[in-house]
Amino acid sequence: MHLLPEDQSPWIPNRQAGVMSLLRPLLLDVVPTIQQTAALALGRLANYNDDLAEAVVKGDILPQLVYSLAEQNRFYKKAAAFVLRAVGKHSPQLAQAIVDCGALDTLVICLEDFDPGVKEAAAWALGYIARHNAELSQAVVDAGAVPLLVLCIQEPEVALKRIAASALSDISKHSPELAQTVVDAGAIAHLAQMILNPDAKLKRQILSALSQIAKHSVDLAEMVVEAEIFPVVLTCLKDKDEYVKKNASTLIREIAKHTPELSQLIVNAGGVAAVIDCIGSCKGNIRLPGIMMLGYVAAHSENLAMAVIISKGVPQLSLCLSEEPEDHIKAAAAWALGQIGRHTPEHARAVAVTNTLPVLLSLYMSTESSEDLQVKSKKAIKSILQKCTYLPALEPFLYDAPPNILKHVVGQFSKVLPHDSKARRLFVTSGGLKKVQEIKAEPGSLLQEYINSINNCYPEEIVRYYSPGYSETLLQRVDSYQPLAN
Amino acid sequence: MREAMATLARLQARSKAVGQQYYFRNSVVDVFRKKENDAAVKIQNWFRGCRVRAYIRHLHRAAIIVQKWWRSYLSRQHYQLVVKLAYYTMKMNLYNEMAVRIQRRWRGYKIRKYCFDYFYLKEYLRAVTETNDAIRDALEEFAEMKEREEKKAALEREEKKRDYQARKMHYLLSTKQIPGIYNSPFRKDPDPWELRLQKAKPLTHQRPRVKQKHSISLTSWLACTSNRSFPRSEILPPINRKQCQGPFRDIAEVLEQRYKPLEPTLREAEPINELKEAREDLRRQEWIRNVNDNMFLPFSSYHKNEKYVPSMHSSSKYGPNSYGCQRFRDENPKKWICPKEKETRSNMDHKNKGQVNTSLIFM
């Protein structure tokens, strides 16, 4: 029988109805090959378009499929499971329709079949159904799919392992209870064993599953860590496949996010260096989880932020900030830099030395940056500036910063200058004092107080010398001067 | 008696003078007497005063002595208290000073050892750097190893491909008479392909793949549909089989038993709900057969009041909330016909109009 090719699917609804009614009797044909091919055709139709999938549902075909799924041979089972997967992948409503016609129990029975192809098709269908939302996932779990999926993971066929891992990932991503159910079935140990598998797509799914489990709570993250994934996971960060790197850094990020102890564990295992190298070797969205991981680690405590700094994280992050074109990645880099630099003057100095502060300022001031980017860069600048005592980095800010940031900059100067004579000299020679005199501030405001405290560090002549309009006053004195008569 | 009377008369005459004399003499004496009296009073006054003063002096001295002794007694007591207090204060200051020294040392030690150990931190950061370097080296090695393995695998694949090609082109090998294309006489050395062709073994012809006959498995129920069919298998039983032992039934009886036609009970043959089952059967047949499920209606006006069946995407419990409005009673000003800015008097109740409009639209 000639299969309907994918591009020739009917667009007009009338013709859809026609095709479904034509295929329907073929599903009950005497010859098994015809049944299988009809099911395959239905599957391909439903796969292409969600209107067609809806037509499959409305054509009342699903109950028949489910009924015969329980009885027929493995080719038919594969084809029928393909149809269910194709229908269920489009939207939650269609997936709910599949659940309503009782397909879940039959699919779970198919998971116990001997043929790995049948298991793969059933696991794929279950995964796609569970992907949409927590209720559907719960329905899949209630049908008893999870222990069978864990058994499927242990099978020798790589394709089956991939699909089972992807299904477990889709189930556990919605809520902590579902993730706990997956963990209770003993999935973590098997998933952790397979990290060393050379197949790239399998690694993607495994890392994704582990990160979906670990993201919900501290206990789950600790359980994932107890499966001894470190330092093996770090080798995945060096994989050739981009998505393996991305998923590995996502996993590390989800673990580091929860508590300082977990971040400490990752730092002690050398994870920070591996992530920094990984950031350096990829571009675009692949970098994003790595950048966020550095931010989370640095946010917990100042020792961890110092560990990030000595692992040479700051130059890498400032590189990301300047060369990435997309705003959300820049925003993440700005946030991470802010978390690193906000703890103590040492940290702020380490960030300021790499010349990132002007870049952050320009991102904040530019009208093209998105609102999120502006907010994050402003916060980062503020938090770094409040601790920064590295004056050479602060000086450019005197010239082109907006007033709300200028206030902080002048405040920092007023804190440092009274105590450091060399800095005072440098401040004068570099023209900073002149600039400070030119700043107009309302009397009584905080800015005016800072300016006054800076002026108090210097002798009056110099302050007068640099105040604007001094040359005019001098010339006026020349005008009004009477030379002494001999 | 006359003398008495004379004396009396004389006395009476003299009484006036006596009176006068008396007065005169008293007054002289009186003057003097007053003076003398005053003097005597003065002297006595002074003397009494001296006497009293002496007495008072004496008393003063005695009082001074008493007070002196009393005051000295009190002051000595007070002095002892003061000394005690001063001593006590001195001791306490000393203790405080010593305690401050101890506390200073202890606090410094505690902070430096337990709360924030600077050297430990430095050690830790150094250890972290070392681990980082070690991990970086290990990962580099791992990456290199992977690359090497990949290159090796690629090379092997290339080798296999070239081997296969050489086997296919083995006939291009040079013979004694004719030098092959890779063995041109103008070359110094033969091309490496020549050597490969020499080593290659020619391919054999591909045997035509035997088409798998669609074998009916022994358990397939479709095989036994006809009355006289027998489940067939590809493999015939072996010829030289041991004779089965035991008494056997007559073959005609066996065949008769095996191919006896079905004799259903009355319940099966003429069921009570035959009509219902016949209807079900018809329905199933129609489901299989029909191309168009809709009933045939004679006039086109019958189709006009068809109920609208909304798409599944917008009709289930996951559906419409994300599709248009947030809540059922939401007003959507973009869908209003009259814009809200025109607050003219004629549009005083434009709010009502707006609601009517939206309800019309969402119906």
Coordinates of N, CA and C in Angstrom, one line a residue, chain A residues 95-234:
Chain A
A95 N -3.1 15.4 24.5 CA -2.6 14.4 25.4 C -3.6 14.0 26.4
Q96 N -4.4 14.9 26.9 CA -5.5 14.6 27.8 C -6.5 13.7 27.2
A97 N -6.8 13.9 25.9 CA -7.7 13.0 25.1 C -7.1 11.6 25.1
I98 N -5.8 11.5 24.9 CA -5.2 10.2 24.9 C -5.4 9.5 26.2
V99 N -5.1 10.3 27.3 CA -5.2 9.7 28.6 C -6.7 9.3 28.9
D100 N -7.6 10.1 28.4 CA -9.0 9.8 28.6 C -9.5 8.5 28.0
C101 N -8.9 8.1 26.9 CA -9.3 6.9 26.2 C -8.6 5.7 26.8
G102 N -7.9 5.9 27.9 CA -7.3 4.7 28.6 C -6.1 4.2 27.9
A103 N -5.3 5.0 27.2 CA -4.2 4.5 26.5 C -3.0 4.3 27.4
L104 N -3.0 4.9 28.6 CA -1.8 4.8 29.5 C -1.6 3.4 30.0
D105 N -2.6 2.7 30.3 CA -2.4 1.4 30.8 C -1.9 0.5 29.8
T106 N -2.4 0.6 28.6 CA -1.9 -0.2 27.5 C -0.5 0.1 27.1
L107 N -0.1 1.4 27.2 CA 1.2 1.8 26.9 C 2.2 1.2 28.0
V108 N 1.7 1.2 29.2 CA 2.6 0.6 30.3 C 2.7 -0.9 30.1
I109 N 1.7 -1.5 29.6 CA 1.8 -2.9 29.3 C 2.8 -3.1 28.2
C110 N 2.8 -2.2 27.2 CA 3.8 -2.3 26.1 C 5.2 -2.2 26.6
L111 N 5.3 -1.4 27.7 CA 6.7 -1.2 28.2 C 7.2 -2.6 28.8
E112 N 6.4 -3.5 29.0 CA 6.9 -4.8 29.5 C 7.1 -5.8 28.4
D113 N 6.9 -5.4 27.2 CA 7.0 -6.3 26.0 C 8.5 -6.7 25.9
F114 N 8.7 -7.8 25.1 CA 10.1 -8.2 25.0 C 10.9 -7.4 23.9
D115 N 10.1 -6.9 22.9 CA 10.8 -6.3 21.8 C 11.3 -4.9 22.2
P116 N 12.5 -4.6 22.0 CA 13.0 -3.2 22.4 C 12.4 -2.1 21.6
G117 N 12.0 -2.4 20.3 CA 11.3 -1.4 19.5 C 10.0 -1.0 20.1
V118 N 9.3 -2.0 20.6 CA 8.0 -1.7 21.2 C 8.1 -0.9 22.4
K119 N 9.1 -1.3 23.2 CA 9.4 -0.5 24.5 C 9.7 0.9 24.1
E120 N 10.6 1.1 23.1 CA 11.0 2.4 22.8 C 9.8 3.3 22.3
A121 N 8.9 2.7 21.5 CA 7.8 3.5 21.0 C 6.9 3.8 22.2
A122 N 6.7 2.9 23.1 CA 5.8 3.1 24.2 C 6.4 4.2 25.1
A123 N 7.7 4.1 25.4 CA 8.3 5.0 26.3 C 8.3 6.4 25.7
W124 N 8.5 6.5 24.4 CA 8.5 7.8 23.7 C 7.1 8.4 23.8
A125 N 6.0 7.6 23.6 CA 4.7 8.1 23.7 C 4.4 8.6 25.1
L126 N 4.9 7.8 26.1 CA 4.7 8.3 27.5 C 5.4 9.5 27.8
G127 N 6.6 9.6 27.3 CA 7.4 10.8 27.5 C 6.8 12.1 27.0
Y128 N 6.3 12.0 25.7 CA 5.6 13.1 25.1 C 4.4 13.5 25.9
I129 N 3.6 12.5 26.4 CA 2.4 12.9 27.1 C 2.8 13.6 28.4
A130 N 3.8 13.1 29.1 CA 4.2 13.6 30.4 C 4.8 15.0 30.3
R131 N 5.2 15.3 29.1 CA 6.0 16.6 28.9 C 5.2 17.8 29.2
H132 N 3.9 17.8 29.0 CA 3.1 19.0 28.9 C 2.9 19.7 30.3
N133 N 2.4 18.9 31.2 CA 2.2 19.6 32.5 C 2.2 18.5 33.6
A134 N 2.0 19.1 34.9 CA 2.2 18.2 36.0 C 1.1 17.2 36.1
E135 N -0.2 17.5 35.7 CA -1.3 16.6 35.9 C -1.1 15.4 35.0
L136 N -0.7 15.7 33.8 CA -0.5 14.6 32.8 C 0.7 13.7 33.3
S137 N 1.7 14.3 33.8 CA 2.8 13.5 34.4 C 2.3 12.6 35.5
Q138 N 1.5 13.2 36.3 CA 1.0 12.5 37.5 C 0.2 11.3 37.0
A139 N -0.6 11.5 35.9 CA -1.4 10.4 35.3 C -0.5 9.3 34.8
V140 N 0.6 9.7 34.2 CA 1.6 8.7 33.7 C 2.2 7.9 34.8
V141 N 2.5 8.7 35.9 CA 3.1 8.0 37.1 C 2.1 7.1 37.7
D142 N 0.9 7.5 37.8 CA -0.2 6.7 38.4 C -0.4 5.4 37.7
A143 N -0.1 5.4 36.3 CA -0.3 4.2 35.6 C 0.8 3.2 35.8
G144 N 1.8 3.6 36.6 CA 2.9 2.7 37.0 C 4.0 2.6 36.0
A145 N 4.3 3.8 35.3 CA 5.3 3.7 34.2 C 6.7 3.8 34.7
V146 N 6.9 4.5 35.9 CA 8.2 4.8 36.3 C 9.1 3.6 36.6
P147 N 8.7 2.6 37.3 CA 9.6 1.5 37.5 C 10.0 0.8 36.2
L148 N 9.0 0.7 35.3 CA 9.3 0.1 34.0 C 10.3 0.9 33.2
L149 N 10.2 2.2 33.3 CA 11.1 3.1 32.6 C 12.5 2.9 33.1
V150 N 12.6 2.7 34.5 CA 13.9 2.5 35.1 C 14.5 1.2 34.6
L151 N 13.6 0.2 34.4 CA 14.1 -1.1 33.8 C 14.6 -0.9 32.4
C152 N 13.8 0.0 31.7 CA 14.2 0.2 30.3 C 15.5 0.8 30.2
I153 N 15.9 1.7 31.1 CA 17.2 2.3 31.1 C 18.3 1.3 31.1
Q154 N 18.0 0.2 31.8 CA 19.1 -0.7 32.0 C 19.3 -1.7 30.8
E155 N 18.4 -1.5 29.8 CA 18.5 -2.4 28.6 C 19.8 -2.1 27.8
P156 N 20.2 -3.0 27.0 CA 21.5 -2.7 26.3 C 21.3 -1.8 25.1
E157 N 20.1 -1.7 24.5 CA 20.0 -0.9 23.3 C 20.1 0.6 23.6
V158 N 20.9 1.3 22.8 CA 21.2 2.7 23.2 C 19.9 3.6 22.9
A159 N 19.2 3.3 21.8 CA 18.0 4.1 21.5 C 17.0 4.0 22.6
L160 N 16.8 2.8 23.1 CA 15.9 2.6 24.2 C 16.3 3.4 25.4
K161 N 17.6 3.3 25.7 CA 18.1 4.1 26.9 C 17.8 5.6 26.7
R162 N 18.1 6.1 25.5 CA 17.8 7.5 25.3 C 16.4 7.9 25.6
I163 N 15.5 7.1 25.0 CA 14.1 7.5 25.1 C 13.6 7.4 26.5
A164 N 14.1 6.3 27.2 CA 13.7 6.1 28.6 C 14.2 7.3 29.4
A165 N 15.5 7.7 29.2 CA 16.0 8.8 30.0 C 15.2 10.1 29.7
S166 N 14.9 10.3 28.4 CA 14.1 11.5 28.1 C 12.8 11.5 28.8
A167 N 12.1 10.3 28.8 CA 10.8 10.2 29.4 C 10.9 10.5 30.9
L168 N 12.0 10.0 31.6 CA 12.1 10.2 33.0 C 12.4 11.7 33.2
S169 N 13.2 12.3 32.3 CA 13.4 13.7 32.5 C 12.1 14.5 32.4
D170 N 11.3 14.2 31.4 CA 10.0 14.9 31.2 C 9.1 14.7 32.4
I171 N 9.1 13.5 33.0 CA 8.2 13.3 34.1 C 8.7 14.1 35.3
S172 N 10.0 14.1 35.6 CA 10.5 14.7 36.9 C 10.6 16.2 36.8
K173 N 10.4 16.8 35.6 CA 10.7 18.2 35.6 C 9.6 19.1 36.2
H174 N 8.4 18.5 36.4 CA 7.3 19.4 36.8 C 7.2 19.8 38.3
S175 N 7.4 18.8 39.2 CA 7.2 19.1 40.6 C 8.1 18.2 41.4
P176 N 8.4 18.6 42.7 CA 9.3 17.8 43.5 C 8.7 16.4 43.8
E177 N 7.4 16.3 43.9 CA 6.8 15.0 44.2 C 7.1 14.0 43.1
L178 N 6.9 14.5 41.9 CA 7.2 13.6 40.8 C 8.7 13.2 40.7
A179 N 9.5 14.2 41.0 CA 10.9 13.9 41.0 C 11.2 12.9 42.1
Q180 N 10.6 13.0 43.2 CA 10.8 12.1 44.3 C 10.3 10.7 43.9
T181 N 9.2 10.6 43.2 CA 8.8 9.3 42.7 C 9.8 8.6 41.8
V182 N 10.4 9.5 40.9 CA 11.4 8.9 40.0 C 12.6 8.4 40.8
V183 N 13.0 9.2 41.8 CA 14.1 8.8 42.6 C 13.9 7.6 43.4
D184 N 12.6 7.5 44.0 CA 12.3 6.3 44.7 C 12.4 5.0 43.9
A185 N 12.2 5.1 42.6 CA 12.3 3.9 41.8 C 13.7 3.6 41.5
G186 N 14.7 4.3 42.1 CA 16.1 4.0 42.0 C 16.7 4.4 40.7
A187 N 16.2 5.5 40.1 CA 16.7 5.9 38.8 C 18.1 6.6 38.9
I188 N 18.4 7.2 40.0 CA 19.6 8.0 40.0 C 20.8 7.2 39.8
A189 N 20.9 6.0 40.5 CA 22.1 5.2 40.4 C 22.3 4.8 38.9
H190 N 21.2 4.4 38.2 CA 21.4 3.9 36.8 C 21.8 5.1 35.9
L191 N 21.1 6.2 36.2 CA 21.4 7.4 35.4 C 22.9 7.8 35.6
A192 N 23.3 7.8 36.8 CA 24.7 8.2 37.1 C 25.7 7.3 36.4
Q193 N 25.4 6.0 36.4 CA 26.3 5.0 35.8 C 26.5 5.3 34.3
M194 N 25.4 5.8 33.7 CA 25.5 5.9 32.2 C 26.1 7.2 31.7
I195 N 26.6 8.1 32.7 CA 27.2 9.3 32.2 C 28.4 9.0 31.4
L196 N 29.1 7.9 31.7 CA 30.3 7.6 31.0 C 30.1 7.0 29.6
N197 N 28.8 6.8 29.2 CA 28.6 6.2 27.9 C 29.0 7.1 26.8
P198 N 29.6 6.6 25.7 CA 30.2 7.4 24.7 C 29.1 8.1 23.8
D199 N 27.9 7.6 23.8 CA 26.9 8.2 22.9 C 26.5 9.6 23.3
A200 N 26.6 10.5 22.4 CA 26.4 11.9 22.8 C 24.9 12.2 23.1
K201 N 24.0 11.7 22.3 CA 22.6 12.0 22.5 C 22.1 11.3 23.8
L202 N 22.6 10.2 24.2 CA 22.3 9.6 25.4 C 22.7 10.4 26.6
K203 N 24.0 10.9 26.5 CA 24.5 11.8 27.5 C 23.6 13.0 27.7
R204 N 23.1 13.6 26.6 CA 22.3 14.7 26.7 C 21.1 14.5 27.6
Q205 N 20.4 13.3 27.3 CA 19.2 13.0 28.0 C 19.5 12.7 29.4
I206 N 20.6 12.0 29.7 CA 20.9 11.6 31.1 C 21.1 12.9 31.9
L207 N 21.9 13.8 31.3 CA 22.3 15.0 32.1 C 21.0 15.8 32.3
S208 N 20.2 15.8 31.3 CA 18.9 16.6 31.4 C 18.1 16.0 32.5
A209 N 18.0 14.6 32.5 CA 17.2 14.0 33.6 C 17.7 14.3 35.0
L210 N 19.0 14.2 35.1 CA 19.6 14.5 36.4 C 19.4 15.9 36.8
S211 N 19.5 16.8 35.9 CA 19.3 18.2 36.3 C 17.8 18.5 36.6
Q212 N 16.9 17.9 35.9 CA 15.5 18.1 36.3 C 15.2 17.5 37.7
I213 N 15.9 16.4 38.0 CA 15.6 15.9 39.4 C 16.2 16.8 40.4
A214 N 17.5 17.3 40.1 CA 18.2 18.0 41.2 C 17.7 19.4 41.4
K215 N 16.9 19.9 40.4 CA 16.5 21.3 40.5 C 15.5 21.7 41.6
H216 N 14.8 20.6 42.1 CA 13.6 21.0 42.9 C 13.9 21.3 44.3
S217 N 14.8 20.5 45.0 CA 15.0 20.8 46.4 C 16.4 20.3 46.8
V218 N 16.8 20.7 48.0 CA 18.2 20.4 48.5 C 18.4 18.9 48.6
D219 N 17.3 18.3 49.1 CA 17.5 16.8 49.4 C 17.7 16.1 48.1
L220 N 16.9 16.4 47.0 CA 17.1 15.8 45.8 C 18.5 16.1 45.2
A221 N 18.9 17.3 45.3 CA 20.2 17.7 44.8 C 21.3 16.9 45.5
E222 N 21.1 16.7 46.9 CA 22.1 16.0 47.6 C 22.1 14.5 47.2
M223 N 20.9 14.0 46.9 CA 20.9 12.6 46.4 C 21.6 12.4 45.1
V224 N 21.4 13.4 44.2 CA 22.1 13.3 43.0 C 23.6 13.4 43.2
V225 N 24.1 14.2 44.1 CA 25.5 14.4 44.3 C 26.1 13.1 45.0
E226 N 25.2 12.5 45.8 CA 25.7 11.2 46.5 C 25.9 10.1 45.5
A227 N 25.3 10.2 44.3 CA 25.6 9.2 43.3 C 26.9 9.3 42.7
E228 N 27.8 10.2 43.3 CA 29.2 10.3 42.8 C 29.3 10.7 41.4
I229 N 28.6 11.7 41.0 CA 28.7 12.2 39.6 C 29.9 13.1 39.5
F230 N 30.4 13.7 40.6 CA 31.6 14.5 40.5 C 32.8 13.6 40.7
P231 N 33.9 13.7 40.1 CA 34.2 14.6 39.0 C 33.9 14.1 37.6
V232 N 33.1 13.0 37.5 CA 32.9 12.5 36.1 C 32.1 13.4 35.2
V233 N 31.2 14.2 35.9 CA 30.4 15.1 35.1 C 31.3 16.2 34.4
L234 N 32.4 16.4 35.0 CA 33.3 17.5 34.4 C 33.8 17.0 33.1

